[in-house]
């Protein structure tokens, strides 16, 4: 199934994988692997579709959510990527998605073209209680971040 999908026969590959999963429902991780392979090969939209199947098949596994976040980030869909990373961290607080989400949010802060946008990005993350941030972030934390990135001084 994976070979078919990698060779451009996505529908046939997914159908073959579905047959395998019907025989052994615990083998649903194959969708995660296929999604990751498709993403690595640059077939990003196809990867998104397959990873959504993986998530549907095993909603308690953080890995396909992390792979989905990576793929969405490659597509430039950063808000959706952040949501996927957040969902992965909710399932497994130790998942590497936690660091990926932190880096994504930091990049939004440092890449902001204006002080107002940088401040809004950081305070938005604080307000949503991003899982990688301590629960007691304050304006002092905002000040520290602004000092670390002087291009966004108040």
CSV table of C-alpha atoms in Angstrom, one decimal:
chain,number,residue,atom,x,y,z
A,1,UNK,CA,0.0,0.0,0.0
A,2,UNK,CA,2.7,2.5,0.9
A,3,UNK,CA,4.6,1.7,-2.3
A,4,UNK,CA,1.5,2.4,-4.4
A,5,UNK,CA,0.9,5.7,-2.6
A,6,UNK,CA,4.5,6.8,-3.0
A,7,UNK,CA,4.3,6.1,-6.7
A,8,UNK,CA,1.4,8.4,-7.2
A,9,UNK,CA,-1.4,5.9,-6.8
A,10,UNK,CA,-2.7,7.4,-3.6
A,11,UNK,CA,-6.2,6.0,-3.8
A,12,UNK,CA,-5.1,2.5,-4.5
A,13,UNK,CA,-2.4,2.7,-1.8
A,14,UNK,CA,-4.9,3.9,0.8
A,15,UNK,CA,-7.4,1.2,-0.2
A,16,UNK,CA,-4.7,-1.4,0.3
A,17,UNK,CA,-3.8,0.0,3.7
A,18,UNK,CA,-7.5,0.0,4.6
A,19,UNK,CA,-7.7,-3.8,3.8
A,20,UNK,CA,-4.7,-4.4,6.0
A,21,UNK,CA,-6.2,-2.4,8.8
A,22,UNK,CA,-9.5,-4.3,8.5
A,23,UNK,CA,-7.5,-7.5,9.1
A,24,UNK,CA,-5.5,-6.0,12.0
A,25,UNK,CA,-7.1,-2.8,13.4
A,26,UNK,CA,-4.1,-2.2,15.6
A,27,UNK,CA,-2.0,-1.6,12.5
A,28,UNK,CA,-3.5,1.8,12.0
A,29,UNK,CA,-0.1,3.3,12.5
A,30,UNK,CA,0.6,2.6,8.9
A,31,UNK,CA,-1.4,5.7,8.0
A,32,UNK,CA,0.9,7.7,10.2
A,33,UNK,CA,3.9,6.3,8.5
A,34,UNK,CA,2.5,6.8,5.0
A,35,UNK,CA,1.5,10.4,5.9
A,36,UNK,CA,5.0,11.1,7.1
A,37,UNK,CA,6.5,9.5,4.0
A,38,UNK,CA,4.3,11.6,1.7
A,39,UNK,CA,5.1,14.8,3.6
A,40,UNK,CA,8.8,14.0,3.3
A,41,UNK,CA,8.4,13.4,-0.4
A,42,UNK,CA,6.7,16.8,-0.9
A,43,UNK,CA,3.2,15.4,-1.5
A,44,UNK,CA,1.9,17.7,1.2
A,45,UNK,CA,-1.9,17.8,0.5
A,46,UNK,CA,-1.9,14.0,0.1
A,47,UNK,CA,-0.1,13.7,3.4
A,48,UNK,CA,-2.6,15.9,5.1
A,49,UNK,CA,-5.5,13.6,3.9
A,50,UNK,CA,-3.7,10.4,5.0
A,51,UNK,CA,-2.7,11.9,8.4
A,52,UNK,CA,-6.3,12.9,9.0
A,53,UNK,CA,-7.3,9.2,8.4
A,54,UNK,CA,-4.6,8.2,10.9
A,55,UNK,CA,-6.0,10.6,13.5
A,56,UNK,CA,-9.5,9.4,12.9
A,57,UNK,CA,-8.4,5.8,13.3
A,58,UNK,CA,-6.4,6.4,16.5
A,59,UNK,CA,-7.5,9.6,18.1
A,60,UNK,CA,-5.4,8.9,21.2
A,61,UNK,CA,-2.1,8.9,19.3
A,62,UNK,CA,-0.1,12.1,19.3
A,63,UNK,CA,2.2,11.2,16.5
A,64,UNK,CA,-0.1,11.7,13.5
A,65,UNK,CA,-1.1,15.1,15.0
A,66,UNK,CA,2.6,16.1,15.2
A,67,UNK,CA,3.2,14.9,11.6
A,68,UNK,CA,0.1,16.8,10.6
A,69,UNK,CA,1.4,19.9,12.2
A,70,UNK,CA,4.7,19.6,10.4
A,71,UNK,CA,3.0,19.1,7.1
A,72,UNK,CA,0.6,22.0,7.6
A,73,UNK,CA,3.6,24.2,8.6
A,74,UNK,CA,5.3,23.2,5.3
A,75,UNK,CA,2.2,24.4,3.5
A,76,UNK,CA,2.3,27.7,5.3
A,77,UNK,CA,-0.8,27.0,7.3
A,78,UNK,CA,0.7,28.0,10.6
A,79,UNK,CA,-2.5,28.4,12.6
A,80,UNK,CA,-3.7,25.0,11.7
A,81,UNK,CA,-0.2,23.6,12.4
A,82,UNK,CA,-0.3,25.2,15.8
A,83,UNK,CA,-3.7,23.6,16.5
A,84,UNK,CA,-2.4,20.2,15.5
A,85,UNK,CA,0.7,20.6,17.8
A,86,UNK,CA,-1.6,21.7,20.6
A,87,UNK,CA,-3.8,18.7,20.2
A,88,UNK,CA,-0.7,16.4,20.2
A,89,UNK,CA,0.5,17.9,23.4
A,90,UNK,CA,-2.9,17.6,25.0
A,91,UNK,CA,-2.7,13.8,24.3
A,92,UNK,CA,0.9,13.5,25.3
A,93,UNK,CA,2.6,16.4,27.2
A,94,UNK,CA,6.0,14.8,26.5
A,95,UNK,CA,5.5,14.6,22.7
A,96,UNK,CA,8.1,16.5,20.6
A,97,UNK,CA,5.2,18.6,19.3
A,98,UNK,CA,5.6,20.7,22.4
A,99,UNK,CA,8.9,22.0,21.2
A,100,UNK,CA,7.7,22.4,17.7
A,101,UNK,CA,4.8,24.5,18.9
A,102,UNK,CA,7.1,26.6,21.0
A,103,UNK,CA,9.4,27.2,18.0
A,104,UNK,CA,6.5,28.1,15.8
A,105,UNK,CA,5.2,30.6,18.3
A,106,UNK,CA,8.7,32.1,18.8
A,107,UNK,CA,9.1,32.4,15.1
A,108,UNK,CA,5.8,34.2,14.8
A,109,UNK,CA,7.0,36.6,17.5
A,110,UNK,CA,10.5,37.3,16.1
A,111,UNK,CA,9.2,37.5,12.5
A,112,UNK,CA,6.5,40.0,13.3
A,113,UNK,CA,7.0,43.2,11.2
A,114,UNK,CA,5.9,45.5,14.0
A,115,UNK,CA,6.0,45.9,17.8
A,116,UNK,CA,2.3,45.7,18.0
A,117,UNK,CA,2.1,42.4,16.0
A,118,UNK,CA,4.9,40.9,18.0
A,119,UNK,CA,3.2,41.8,21.3
A,120,UNK,CA,-0.1,40.5,20.0
A,121,UNK,CA,1.5,37.2,19.0
A,122,UNK,CA,3.0,36.7,22.4
A,123,UNK,CA,0.1,37.9,24.5
A,124,UNK,CA,-2.2,35.7,22.3
A,125,UNK,CA,0.0,32.6,23.2
A,126,UNK,CA,-0.1,33.6,26.9
A,127,UNK,CA,-3.9,34.1,26.8
A,128,UNK,CA,-4.4,30.7,25.3
A,129,UNK,CA,-2.2,29.2,28.0
A,130,UNK,CA,0.1,27.5,25.4
A,131,UNK,CA,1.2,24.2,27.0
A,132,UNK,CA,4.9,25.0,26.7
A,133,UNK,CA,4.5,28.2,28.6
A,134,UNK,CA,4.4,28.3,32.4
A,135,UNK,CA,0.9,28.9,33.6
A,136,UNK,CA,1.8,32.2,35.4
A,137,UNK,CA,3.2,34.2,32.5
A,138,UNK,CA,2.9,37.9,33.2
A,139,UNK,CA,3.8,41.2,31.6
A,140,UNK,CA,7.3,40.6,33.0
A,141,UNK,CA,7.7,37.7,30.7
A,142,UNK,CA,6.6,39.9,27.8
A,143,UNK,CA,9.2,42.4,28.8
A,144,UNK,CA,11.9,39.7,28.9
A,145,UNK,CA,10.9,38.5,25.5
A,146,UNK,CA,11.0,42.1,24.2
A,147,UNK,CA,14.5,42.5,25.6
A,148,UNK,CA,15.7,39.3,23.9
A,149,UNK,CA,14.3,40.6,20.6
A,150,UNK,CA,15.1,44.4,20.7
A,151,UNK,CA,13.7,44.9,17.2
A,152,UNK,CA,10.3,44.7,19.0
A,153,UNK,CA,10.9,47.2,21.8
A,154,UNK,CA,7.9,49.0,23.2
